[in-house]
Amino acid sequence: MAQLIFTEDRAHPGLDDFRDLSTADRRPDRPGGRGLVIAEGTVVVGRLLASRYPVRALLGVERRLRELEDELAGVDVPAYVTSAETMAEVVGFHLNRGVLAVADRPEPPTVSQIVDSAQVLAVLEGVGDHENLGALFRNAAALGVGGIVLGPGCSDPLYRRSVRVSMGHVLRVPFATLDSWPGGLDVLRARGFTVAALTPRADSVPLRGLREKVPGPIALLLGAEGPGLTDEAIEAADVAVRVEMVSGVDSLNVATAAAIAFHEVSAGSAPLE
Amino acid sequence: MAQLIFTEDRAHPGLDDFRDLSTADRRPDRPGGRGLVIAEGTVVVGRLLASRYPVRALLGVERRLRELEDELAGVDVPAYVTSAETMAEVVGFHLNRGVLAVADRPEPPTVSQIVDSAQVLAVLEGVGDHENLGALFRNAAALGVGGIVLGPGCSDPLYRRSVRVSMGHVLRVPFATLDSWPGGLDVLRARGFTVAALTPRADSVPLRGLREKVPGPIALLLGAEGPGLTDEAIEAADVAVRVEMVSGVDSLNVATAAAIAFHEVSAGSAPLE
């Protein structure tokens, strides 16, 4: 059971992990960066506690920590209980979610480990927007995508904002970085994946019906909203597919286009709780 | 051709439409509200100029207004050219998009008018979040939805933030308010629409394959993220459908779930430009 520690001492060394939160999630080689994983709010903190991420500590107002009683029963970490005011002063801004947890980053899985356990993968190129990246993980979790492979130009899924927008699903959907691009896609192909690039290019085929043509594992290659995938990435794919859209309309947000593609190819048969 | 008026006079009466923009889009009966439609950035301003909305004036830095030269050729409105500093002082905050346009609200279409020209409709209940509402219009425009019917509890699609998030598509996709709820859905049914409620309820059927069962016009009934549709709305629908999701994952964002449903039921055959 987590140990509840009541304090209003802003200088308490146990609170050090929670100071300057707006930069603490940056990589340790960046100014103020400590590479911590930060979860905000009871839902996301609960997911962090249930994840493989080693939680270091919690900080919250009493009401929110009590809401997490069940999730805290099995973990042995300090949980600092303060007023909302003390919390805001330590963190540096006002958090209306009332509870935070910090964790270390475990060793990331390899691409091979991810590939082995998935039937559908998302492979991202140049998705640098933290909110889009977080939304993409949330959609992947909901729609049965087994893992996410990060190509070049993607931001860090463990940034605080991505963790929040993902509703904590960056902590559940495994992800790994592909070092060689786009050549590394051969690793996926060697494991039986068909690599399908999502692009509005004229020579793409409609996404609709892709599942019938490709019954086996699929890796969906997705680029950032705006520029889309590079030509090199599209050339390296086995097939180019498009979401059919009305002409003259901007392309969809990348997380939305991804959700449509995930729905189209996922087995998607498990009922909702 | 729009008339370019160069001024750095912050008190210029022609700039009055652009003052206190953070409240000017509210209904005239609210404090500071003038019910204006406000477009920000060249893309959205361009869409406003191409829409049926009567544009009153533009305000921007010279570079952005020059980018709109083609779109401005056919309209007879004043276009105020100022420095970014003057623009920020008039508007009350810094706009990094560099150009604004304001328009009046034309008489809204009736539900009947919308119904007559659409094969797929979205019907919204309780979608009060401006960003979700804007994203929903963007997705509707991209995926061939012919109109949006607003039930109770929806916010105003013409709020500045919704206009922006929609990329201006709230100005293109027609929408109307249904006064009687959920009884007013009979109007849609009388015009041949099958009303399909999107809900994770246990008695819903998978969205996949809906199109084969319902070849005619479909009205997709969508509720807010979190609470979802009311029981009354679901009962009033002809069929309850669900996006198949992995158990234990939060429901998708309403605009994302809508996009999946729009893709599933839309004819979706027009090629991209």
Coordinates of C-alpha atoms in Angstrom, one line a residue:
Chain A
M1 CA 0.0 0.0 0.0
A2 CA 1.3 3.5 -0.9
Q3 CA 2.3 5.5 2.1
L4 CA 0.3 8.7 2.5
I5 CA 2.5 11.6 3.6
F6 CA 0.7 14.8 4.6
T7 CA 2.8 17.9 4.1
E8 CA 2.5 21.5 3.4
D9 CA 6.2 22.0 3.4
R10 CA 7.0 23.3 -0.1
A11 CA 10.7 22.6 0.3
H12 CA 10.1 18.9 1.2
P13 CA 12.7 16.9 -0.7
G14 CA 10.2 14.2 -1.5
L15 CA 8.4 16.8 -3.7
D16 CA 11.5 17.4 -5.9
D17 CA 10.3 15.2 -8.7
F18 CA 7.3 17.5 -9.1
R19 CA 9.1 20.8 -9.4
D20 CA 9.2 22.6 -12.7
L21 CA 7.0 20.1 -14.4
S22 CA 6.8 22.0 -17.6
T23 CA 10.3 20.8 -18.4
A24 CA 10.8 17.8 -16.2
D25 CA 9.6 15.4 -18.9
R26 CA 12.3 16.5 -21.3
R27 CA 15.2 14.2 -22.0
P28 CA 17.9 14.5 -19.3
D29 CA 20.3 16.1 -21.8
R30 CA 18.0 19.1 -22.3
P31 CA 17.8 22.1 -19.9
G32 CA 15.6 21.2 -16.9
G33 CA 15.0 17.8 -18.4
R34 CA 14.9 14.7 -16.2
G35 CA 13.3 12.3 -18.5
L36 CA 10.5 11.6 -16.1
V37 CA 7.1 10.3 -17.2
I38 CA 4.4 12.4 -15.7
A39 CA 0.7 11.4 -15.4
E40 CA -2.0 13.9 -14.5
G41 CA -5.5 13.1 -13.2
T42 CA -7.0 10.0 -11.7
V43 CA -7.6 8.2 -14.9
V44 CA -4.1 8.6 -16.3
V45 CA -2.4 8.1 -12.9
G46 CA -4.4 4.9 -12.6
R47 CA -3.1 3.7 -15.9
L48 CA 0.4 4.6 -14.9
L49 CA 0.1 2.6 -11.7
A50 CA -1.2 -0.4 -13.8
S51 CA 1.6 -0.1 -16.4
R52 CA 5.1 -1.5 -16.5
Y53 CA 6.5 2.0 -15.7
P54 CA 8.2 2.1 -12.3
V55 CA 6.3 4.8 -10.4
R56 CA 8.5 7.0 -8.1
A57 CA 5.9 9.0 -6.2
L58 CA 2.5 10.7 -6.3
L59 CA 1.4 14.2 -5.3
G60 CA -2.2 15.2 -4.9
V61 CA -5.0 16.6 -2.9
E62 CA -6.6 14.1 -0.5
R63 CA -9.8 13.7 -2.3
R64 CA -8.1 12.6 -5.5
L65 CA -5.7 10.3 -3.8
R66 CA -8.6 8.6 -2.0
E67 CA -10.2 8.0 -5.4
L68 CA -7.1 6.0 -6.3
E69 CA -7.2 3.9 -3.2
D70 CA -7.7 0.6 -5.1
E71 CA -5.0 1.3 -7.6
L72 CA -2.6 2.3 -4.8
A73 CA -3.2 -0.8 -2.7
G74 CA -0.7 -2.8 -4.6
V75 CA 2.2 -0.3 -4.9
D76 CA 4.8 0.7 -2.4
V77 CA 5.5 4.4 -3.3
P78 CA 5.2 7.6 -1.3
A79 CA 2.0 9.6 -2.0
Y80 CA 2.3 13.2 -0.9
V81 CA -1.0 14.8 0.2
T82 CA -1.1 18.6 0.1
S83 CA -3.5 21.4 -0.4
A84 CA -4.3 22.5 -4.0
E85 CA -2.3 25.7 -3.2
T86 CA 0.8 23.9 -2.1
M87 CA 0.5 21.6 -5.1
A88 CA 0.3 24.6 -7.5
E89 CA 3.3 26.3 -5.9
V90 CA 5.5 23.2 -6.1
V91 CA 4.4 22.3 -9.7
G92 CA 4.6 25.9 -10.9
F93 CA 1.1 26.2 -12.3
H94 CA -2.4 25.3 -11.3
L95 CA -3.5 21.7 -12.1
N96 CA -7.2 21.3 -12.0
R97 CA -6.9 17.5 -12.1
G98 CA -5.6 17.4 -8.5
V99 CA -3.3 14.5 -8.7
L100 CA 0.1 13.7 -10.3
A101 CA 2.4 10.7 -10.5
V102 CA 5.9 10.5 -11.8
A103 CA 7.7 7.4 -13.1
D104 CA 11.0 6.5 -14.6
R105 CA 11.4 5.3 -18.1
P106 CA 11.9 1.6 -18.4
E107 CA 14.1 0.2 -21.1
P108 CA 12.1 0.6 -24.3
P109 CA 11.1 -2.5 -26.2
T110 CA 12.8 -3.3 -29.5
V111 CA 11.0 -3.1 -32.8
S112 CA 11.3 -6.9 -33.0
Q113 CA 9.6 -7.4 -29.7
I114 CA 6.7 -5.2 -30.8
V115 CA 6.3 -6.8 -34.1
D116 CA 6.1 -10.3 -32.6
S117 CA 3.0 -9.6 -30.7
A118 CA 1.0 -7.5 -33.1
Q119 CA -1.3 -8.1 -36.1
V120 CA -1.8 -4.4 -36.8
L121 CA 1.0 -1.9 -36.4
A122 CA 1.1 1.9 -37.0
V123 CA 4.4 3.2 -38.3
L124 CA 4.8 7.0 -38.0
E125 CA 7.0 9.4 -40.0
G126 CA 7.4 13.0 -38.9
V127 CA 4.5 13.1 -36.4
G128 CA 6.0 15.8 -34.3
D129 CA 2.9 17.3 -32.8
H130 CA 2.4 16.1 -29.2
E131 CA -1.4 16.3 -29.3
N132 CA -1.7 14.4 -32.6
L133 CA 0.7 11.8 -31.3
G134 CA -1.2 11.4 -28.1
A135 CA -4.5 11.1 -29.9
L136 CA -3.0 8.6 -32.2
F137 CA -2.0 6.3 -29.3
R138 CA -5.5 6.7 -27.8
N139 CA -7.1 5.7 -31.1
A140 CA -4.6 2.8 -31.5
A141 CA -5.5 1.5 -28.0
A142 CA -9.2 1.7 -28.7
L143 CA -9.1 0.1 -32.1
G144 CA -6.8 -2.8 -31.4
V145 CA -3.5 -1.7 -32.8
G146 CA -0.8 -3.8 -31.3
G147 CA 2.1 -1.4 -31.3
I148 CA 3.5 1.8 -32.8
V149 CA 6.8 2.1 -34.6
L150 CA 8.4 5.6 -34.6
G151 CA 10.3 6.6 -37.7
P152 CA 12.2 9.9 -38.1
G153 CA 10.8 13.2 -37.0
C154 CA 8.4 11.9 -34.4
S155 CA 8.2 13.5 -31.0
D156 CA 8.5 11.7 -27.7
P157 CA 5.3 9.9 -26.8
L158 CA 6.2 10.2 -23.2
Y159 CA 6.0 14.0 -23.1
R160 CA 3.5 15.1 -20.6
R161 CA 1.1 16.6 -23.1
S162 CA 1.1 13.4 -25.2
V163 CA 0.5 11.3 -22.1
R164 CA -2.5 13.5 -21.2
V165 CA -4.1 13.6 -24.7
S166 CA -3.6 9.8 -25.1
M167 CA -5.6 9.4 -21.8
G168 CA -2.6 7.4 -20.6
H169 CA -2.6 5.0 -23.5
V170 CA 1.0 5.8 -24.5
L171 CA 1.7 3.8 -21.3
R172 CA -0.1 0.7 -22.6
V173 CA 0.4 0.6 -26.4
P174 CA 4.0 -0.5 -26.9
F175 CA 6.2 1.6 -29.1
A176 CA 9.7 1.5 -30.4
T177 CA 12.0 3.5 -32.7
L178 CA 13.1 2.3 -36.1
D179 CA 16.7 3.4 -36.5
S180 CA 17.1 2.9 -40.3
W181 CA 14.6 4.7 -42.5
P182 CA 12.9 3.6 -44.6
G183 CA 15.1 0.6 -45.0
G184 CA 14.2 -0.7 -41.5
L185 CA 10.7 -1.4 -42.8
D186 CA 12.2 -4.6 -44.2
V187 CA 12.2 -5.9 -40.6
L188 CA 8.4 -5.7 -40.6
R189 CA 8.2 -7.3 -44.0
A190 CA 10.5 -10.1 -42.9
R191 CA 8.0 -10.9 -40.1
G192 CA 5.1 -11.2 -42.6
F193 CA 3.7 -7.6 -42.5
T194 CA 2.3 -5.9 -45.5
V195 CA 3.3 -2.3 -45.3
A196 CA 0.5 0.0 -46.4
A197 CA 1.2 3.7 -46.8
L198 CA -1.7 6.1 -46.2
T199 CA -1.5 8.9 -48.8
P200 CA -3.8 10.8 -51.0
R201 CA -1.5 10.2 -54.0
A202 CA -3.3 9.6 -57.3
D203 CA -1.9 6.1 -57.6
S204 CA -3.2 5.0 -54.2
V205 CA -6.1 2.5 -53.9
P206 CA -9.1 3.0 -51.6
L207 CA -8.6 1.9 -48.0
R208 CA -12.0 0.3 -48.2
G209 CA -11.6 -3.3 -49.0
L210 CA -7.9 -3.4 -48.0
R211 CA -8.6 -6.1 -45.4
E212 CA -10.1 -8.4 -48.0
K213 CA -7.0 -8.1 -50.1
V214 CA -4.5 -8.4 -47.2
P215 CA -5.7 -10.9 -44.6
G216 CA -2.4 -11.1 -42.8
P217 CA -0.5 -8.6 -40.5
I218 CA -0.6 -5.0 -41.7
A219 CA 1.7 -2.1 -40.8
L220 CA 0.0 1.2 -41.6
L221 CA 2.5 3.9 -42.5
L222 CA 1.3 7.4 -41.5
G223 CA 2.8 10.8 -42.1
A224 CA 2.2 14.2 -40.5
E225 CA -0.8 16.3 -41.3
G226 CA 0.2 18.7 -44.0
P227 CA 3.4 17.3 -45.5
G228 CA 2.3 13.7 -45.3
L229 CA 4.7 10.8 -46.0
T230 CA 7.9 11.4 -47.8
D231 CA 8.2 9.9 -51.3
E232 CA 10.9 7.6 -50.0
A233 CA 8.6 6.2 -47.4
I234 CA 5.7 5.7 -49.9
E235 CA 8.1 3.9 -52.3
A236 CA 9.3 1.6 -49.5
A237 CA 5.7 0.5 -48.8
D238 CA 4.0 -2.5 -50.5
V239 CA 0.8 -0.6 -51.3
A240 CA -0.4 3.0 -51.1
V241 CA -3.9 3.4 -49.7
R242 CA -6.1 6.5 -49.3
V243 CA -9.1 7.5 -47.2
E244 CA -11.6 8.5 -49.8
M245 CA -12.4 12.2 -49.4
V246 CA -14.5 14.9 -50.9
S247 CA -12.3 16.9 -53.3
G248 CA -11.2 20.3 -52.2
V249 CA -11.2 19.5 -48.5
D250 CA -8.0 19.6 -46.5
S251 CA -6.7 16.2 -45.5
L252 CA -8.0 14.9 -42.2
N253 CA -6.0 15.3 -39.0
V254 CA -3.5 12.5 -38.9
A255 CA -5.0 10.9 -35.8
T256 CA -8.4 10.9 -37.4
A257 CA -7.2 9.4 -40.6
A258 CA -5.3 6.8 -38.6
A259 CA -8.5 6.0 -36.7
I260 CA -10.4 5.4 -39.9
A261 CA -7.6 3.1 -41.1
F262 CA -7.3 1.3 -37.8
H263 CA -11.0 0.6 -37.9
E264 CA -10.8 -0.6 -41.4
V265 CA -8.1 -3.1 -40.8
S266 CA -8.5 -4.1 -37.2
A267 CA -10.2 -7.4 -36.2
G268 CA -12.1 -5.1 -33.9
S269 CA -14.4 -7.7 -32.4
A270 CA -13.9 -7.5 -28.6
P271 CA -17.0 -6.0 -27.0
L272 CA -16.8 -2.9 -24.9
E273 CA -16.7 -3.4 -21.1
Chain B
M1 CA -12.1 44.1 -55.9
A2 CA -11.7 44.6 -52.2
Q3 CA -10.5 48.1 -51.3
L4 CA -7.1 48.0 -49.5
I5 CA -7.1 50.7 -46.8
F6 CA -3.7 51.3 -45.1
T7 CA -4.0 52.6 -41.6
E8 CA -2.1 52.5 -38.3
D9 CA -4.9 54.5 -36.6
R10 CA -6.1 52.2 -33.8
A11 CA -9.2 54.3 -33.3
H12 CA -10.3 54.0 -37.0
P13 CA -14.0 53.3 -36.9
G14 CA -13.6 50.8 -39.7
L15 CA -11.7 48.6 -37.3
D16 CA -14.6 48.5 -34.8
D17 CA -15.7 45.0 -36.0
F18 CA -12.3 43.6 -34.9
R19 CA -12.2 44.9 -31.4
D20 CA -12.6 42.6 -28.4
L21 CA -12.7 39.6 -30.7
S22 CA -12.7 37.1 -27.8
T23 CA -16.4 38.0 -27.2
A24 CA -17.6 39.5 -30.5
D25 CA -18.7 36.1 -31.8
R26 CA -21.1 35.6 -29.0
R27 CA -24.8 36.1 -29.6
P28 CA -25.9 39.7 -29.5
D29 CA -27.9 39.2 -26.3
R30 CA -24.7 38.2 -24.4
P31 CA -22.2 40.7 -22.9
G32 CA -19.9 42.0 -25.7
G33 CA -21.6 39.7 -28.1
R34 CA -22.3 40.9 -31.6
G35 CA -23.0 37.6 -33.3
L36 CA -20.3 38.1 -35.9
V37 CA -18.7 35.3 -37.7
I38 CA -14.9 35.6 -37.4
A39 CA -12.4 33.8 -39.7
E40 CA -8.7 33.7 -38.9
G41 CA -5.8 32.9 -41.3
T42 CA -5.7 32.8 -45.1
V43 CA -7.2 29.3 -45.5
V44 CA -10.3 30.0 -43.4
V45 CA -10.7 33.6 -44.6
G46 CA -10.6 32.3 -48.1
R47 CA -13.4 29.8 -47.3
L48 CA -15.4 32.6 -45.7
L49 CA -15.0 34.7 -48.9
A50 CA -16.2 31.8 -50.9
S51 CA -19.2 31.1 -48.7
R52 CA -22.7 32.5 -48.6
Y53 CA -21.8 34.5 -45.5
P54 CA -21.9 38.3 -46.2
V55 CA -18.4 39.5 -45.4
R56 CA -18.2 42.9 -43.7
A57 CA -14.5 43.6 -43.7
L58 CA -11.0 42.2 -43.5
L59 CA -8.0 43.2 -41.3
G60 CA -4.5 41.9 -41.9
V61 CA -0.9 42.5 -42.5
E62 CA 0.0 43.3 -46.1
R63 CA 1.7 39.9 -46.8
R64 CA -1.4 37.9 -45.8
L65 CA -3.8 40.1 -47.7
R66 CA -1.7 39.8 -50.8
E67 CA -1.9 36.0 -50.5
L68 CA -5.7 36.4 -50.7
E69 CA -5.6 38.5 -53.9
D70 CA -7.5 36.0 -56.0
E71 CA -10.2 35.5 -53.4
L72 CA -10.6 39.2 -52.9
A73 CA -10.9 40.0 -56.6
G74 CA -14.6 39.3 -56.7
V75 CA -15.7 41.0 -53.4
D76 CA -16.4 44.6 -52.6
V77 CA -15.4 45.0 -48.9
P78 CA -12.9 47.1 -47.1
A79 CA -9.6 45.3 -46.3
Y80 CA -7.7 47.1 -43.6
V81 CA -3.9 46.8 -43.9
T82 CA -2.0 47.4 -40.7
S83 CA 1.2 46.3 -38.9
A84 CA 1.1 43.2 -36.8
E85 CA 1.4 45.4 -33.7
T86 CA -1.6 47.6 -34.6
M87 CA -3.6 44.5 -35.4
A88 CA -2.7 42.9 -32.0
E89 CA -3.7 46.1 -30.2
V90 CA -7.0 46.4 -32.0
V91 CA -7.9 42.7 -31.6
G92 CA -6.7 42.5 -28.0
F93 CA -4.3 39.6 -28.4
H94 CA -1.6 38.5 -30.8
L95 CA -2.8 36.6 -33.8
N96 CA 0.0 34.7 -35.6
R97 CA -2.2 34.0 -38.6
G98 CA -2.0 37.6 -39.7
V99 CA -5.4 38.0 -41.3
L100 CA -9.0 38.2 -40.1
A101 CA -12.4 38.6 -41.7
V102 CA -15.7 39.2 -40.1
A103 CA -19.1 38.4 -41.6
D104 CA -22.8 38.6 -40.6
R105 CA -24.9 35.6 -40.0
P106 CA -27.2 34.9 -42.9
E107 CA -30.6 33.4 -42.1
P108 CA -29.9 29.8 -41.2
P109 CA -31.4 27.0 -43.4
T110 CA -34.3 24.9 -42.1
V111 CA -33.9 21.3 -41.2
S112 CA -36.1 20.5 -44.3
Q113 CA -33.7 22.3 -46.6
I114 CA -30.8 20.4 -45.3
V115 CA -32.5 17.1 -45.4
D116 CA -33.5 17.5 -49.0
S117 CA -30.0 17.8 -50.3
A118 CA -28.2 15.1 -48.2
Q119 CA -27.7 11.4 -48.4
V120 CA -25.8 11.3 -45.1
L121 CA -26.6 13.5 -42.1
A122 CA -25.0 13.9 -38.7
V123 CA -27.4 14.7 -35.9
L124 CA -25.8 15.9 -32.7
E125 CA -27.0 15.8 -29.1
G126 CA -25.1 17.6 -26.4
V127 CA -21.9 18.3 -28.3
G128 CA -21.0 21.4 -26.3
D129 CA -17.3 21.4 -26.8
H130 CA -16.3 24.0 -29.4
E131 CA -13.2 22.1 -30.6
N132 CA -15.0 18.8 -30.9
L133 CA -17.8 20.5 -32.8
G134 CA -15.3 22.2 -35.2
A135 CA -13.5 18.9 -35.7
L136 CA -16.8 17.2 -36.5
F137 CA -17.6 19.7 -39.2
R138 CA -14.1 19.3 -40.7
N139 CA -14.6 15.5 -40.8
A140 CA -18.1 15.9 -42.2
A141 CA -16.8 18.0 -45.0
A142 CA -14.0 15.6 -45.8
L143 CA -16.1 12.5 -45.7
G144 CA -19.1 13.6 -47.7
V145 CA -21.7 14.3 -45.0
G146 CA -24.3 16.6 -46.5
G147 CA -25.5 18.5 -43.4
I148 CA -25.5 18.6 -39.7
V149 CA -28.6 18.8 -37.5
L150 CA -28.1 20.2 -34.0
G151 CA -30.2 18.8 -31.2
P152 CA -30.2 20.1 -27.7
G153 CA -27.1 21.0 -25.8
C154 CA -24.9 21.7 -28.8
S155 CA -22.8 24.8 -28.9
D156 CA -22.8 27.4 -31.6
P157 CA -20.8 26.1 -34.7
L158 CA -20.1 29.8 -35.6
Y159 CA -18.0 30.5 -32.5
R160 CA -14.5 31.6 -33.5
R161 CA -12.8 28.5 -32.0
S162 CA -15.1 26.1 -33.8
V163 CA -14.7 28.0 -37.1
R164 CA -10.9 27.7 -36.7
V165 CA -10.8 24.1 -35.7
S166 CA -13.2 23.2 -38.5
M167 CA -10.7 24.9 -40.9
G168 CA -13.6 26.9 -42.1
H169 CA -15.8 24.0 -42.9
V170 CA -18.6 25.2 -40.6
L171 CA -19.1 27.8 -43.3
R172 CA -19.5 25.1 -46.0
V173 CA -21.4 22.2 -44.4
P174 CA -25.0 23.4 -43.9
F175 CA -26.4 23.0 -40.4
A176 CA -29.8 23.6 -38.8
T177 CA -31.3 23.3 -35.3
L178 CA -34.0 20.7 -34.6
D179 CA -36.5 22.3 -32.2
S180 CA -38.3 19.3 -31.0
W181 CA -36.2 16.5 -29.4
P182 CA -36.1 13.7 -30.0
G183 CA -39.6 13.8 -31.7
G184 CA -38.2 16.0 -34.5
L185 CA -36.2 13.1 -35.8
D186 CA -39.5 12.0 -37.4
V187 CA -38.9 14.8 -39.9
L188 CA -35.8 12.9 -41.1
R189 CA -37.6 9.6 -41.1
A190 CA -40.5 11.1 -43.1
R191 CA -37.9 12.0 -45.8
G192 CA -36.6 8.4 -46.0
F193 CA -33.7 8.6 -43.6
T194 CA -32.8 5.7 -41.4
V195 CA -31.7 7.1 -38.0
A196 CA -28.7 5.2 -36.6
A197 CA -27.6 6.0 -33.1
L198 CA -23.9 5.6 -32.4
T199 CA -23.6 4.1 -28.9
P200 CA -21.5 1.4 -27.1
R201 CA -24.7 0.0 -25.6
A202 CA -24.8 -3.8 -25.4
D203 CA -27.7 -4.1 -27.7
S204 CA -26.0 -2.1 -30.5
V205 CA -24.8 -3.8 -33.7
P206 CA -21.4 -3.3 -35.2
L207 CA -21.1 -0.3 -37.5
R208 CA -19.2 -2.4 -40.0
G209 CA -21.7 -3.6 -42.5
L210 CA -24.3 -1.0 -41.8
R211 CA -24.1 0.3 -45.3
E212 CA -25.1 -3.1 -46.8
K213 CA -28.1 -3.3 -44.6
V214 CA -29.2 0.3 -45.1
P215 CA -28.5 1.4 -48.7
G216 CA -30.6 4.6 -48.5
P217 CA -30.1 7.9 -46.7
I218 CA -28.7 7.6 -43.2
A219 CA -28.8 10.1 -40.3
L220 CA -26.1 9.3 -37.7
L221 CA -27.0 10.3 -34.2
L222 CA -24.0 11.3 -32.1
G223 CA -23.7 12.2 -28.5
A224 CA -21.0 14.0 -26.5
E225 CA -17.8 12.2 -25.4
G226 CA -18.4 11.0 -21.9
P227 CA -22.1 11.0 -21.4
G228 CA -23.0 9.9 -24.9
L229 CA -26.5 9.9 -26.2
T230 CA -29.5 10.1 -23.9
D231 CA -31.6 7.0 -23.6
E232 CA -34.5 9.0 -25.2
A233 CA -32.4 9.7 -28.2
I234 CA -31.3 6.1 -28.6
E235 CA -34.9 4.9 -28.2
A236 CA -36.0 7.3 -30.9
A237 CA -33.5 5.9 -33.4
D238 CA -34.2 3.1 -35.8
V239 CA -31.0 1.2 -35.0
A240 CA -28.2 1.4 -32.5
V241 CA -24.7 0.9 -33.9
R242 CA -21.2 0.8 -32.3
V243 CA -17.7 1.3 -33.3
E244 CA -16.1 -1.9 -32.2
M245 CA -13.4 -1.2 -29.6
V246 CA -11.0 -3.0 -27.4
S247 CA -12.5 -3.5 -24.0
G248 CA -11.3 -1.3 -21.2
V249 CA -10.4 1.6 -23.4
D250 CA -12.2 4.9 -23.1
S251 CA -14.6 5.7 -25.8
L252 CA -13.1 7.6 -28.7
N253 CA -13.3 11.4 -29.1
V254 CA -16.8 12.2 -30.6
A255 CA -15.3 13.7 -33.7
T256 CA -13.1 10.7 -34.2
A257 CA -15.9 8.2 -33.7
A258 CA -18.0 10.3 -36.1
A259 CA -15.2 10.2 -38.7
I260 CA -15.1 6.4 -38.6
A261 CA -18.9 6.3 -38.9
F262 CA -18.9 8.9 -41.8
H263 CA -16.3 6.8 -43.6
E264 CA -18.3 3.7 -43.1
V265 CA -21.5 5.0 -44.5
S266 CA -20.4 7.6 -47.0
A267 CA -20.4 7.0 -50.7
G268 CA -16.9 8.4 -50.5
S269 CA -16.0 8.0 -54.1
A270 CA -14.9 11.5 -55.2
P271 CA -11.2 11.6 -55.8
L272 CA -9.0 14.1 -53.9
E273 CA -8.0 17.2 -55.8

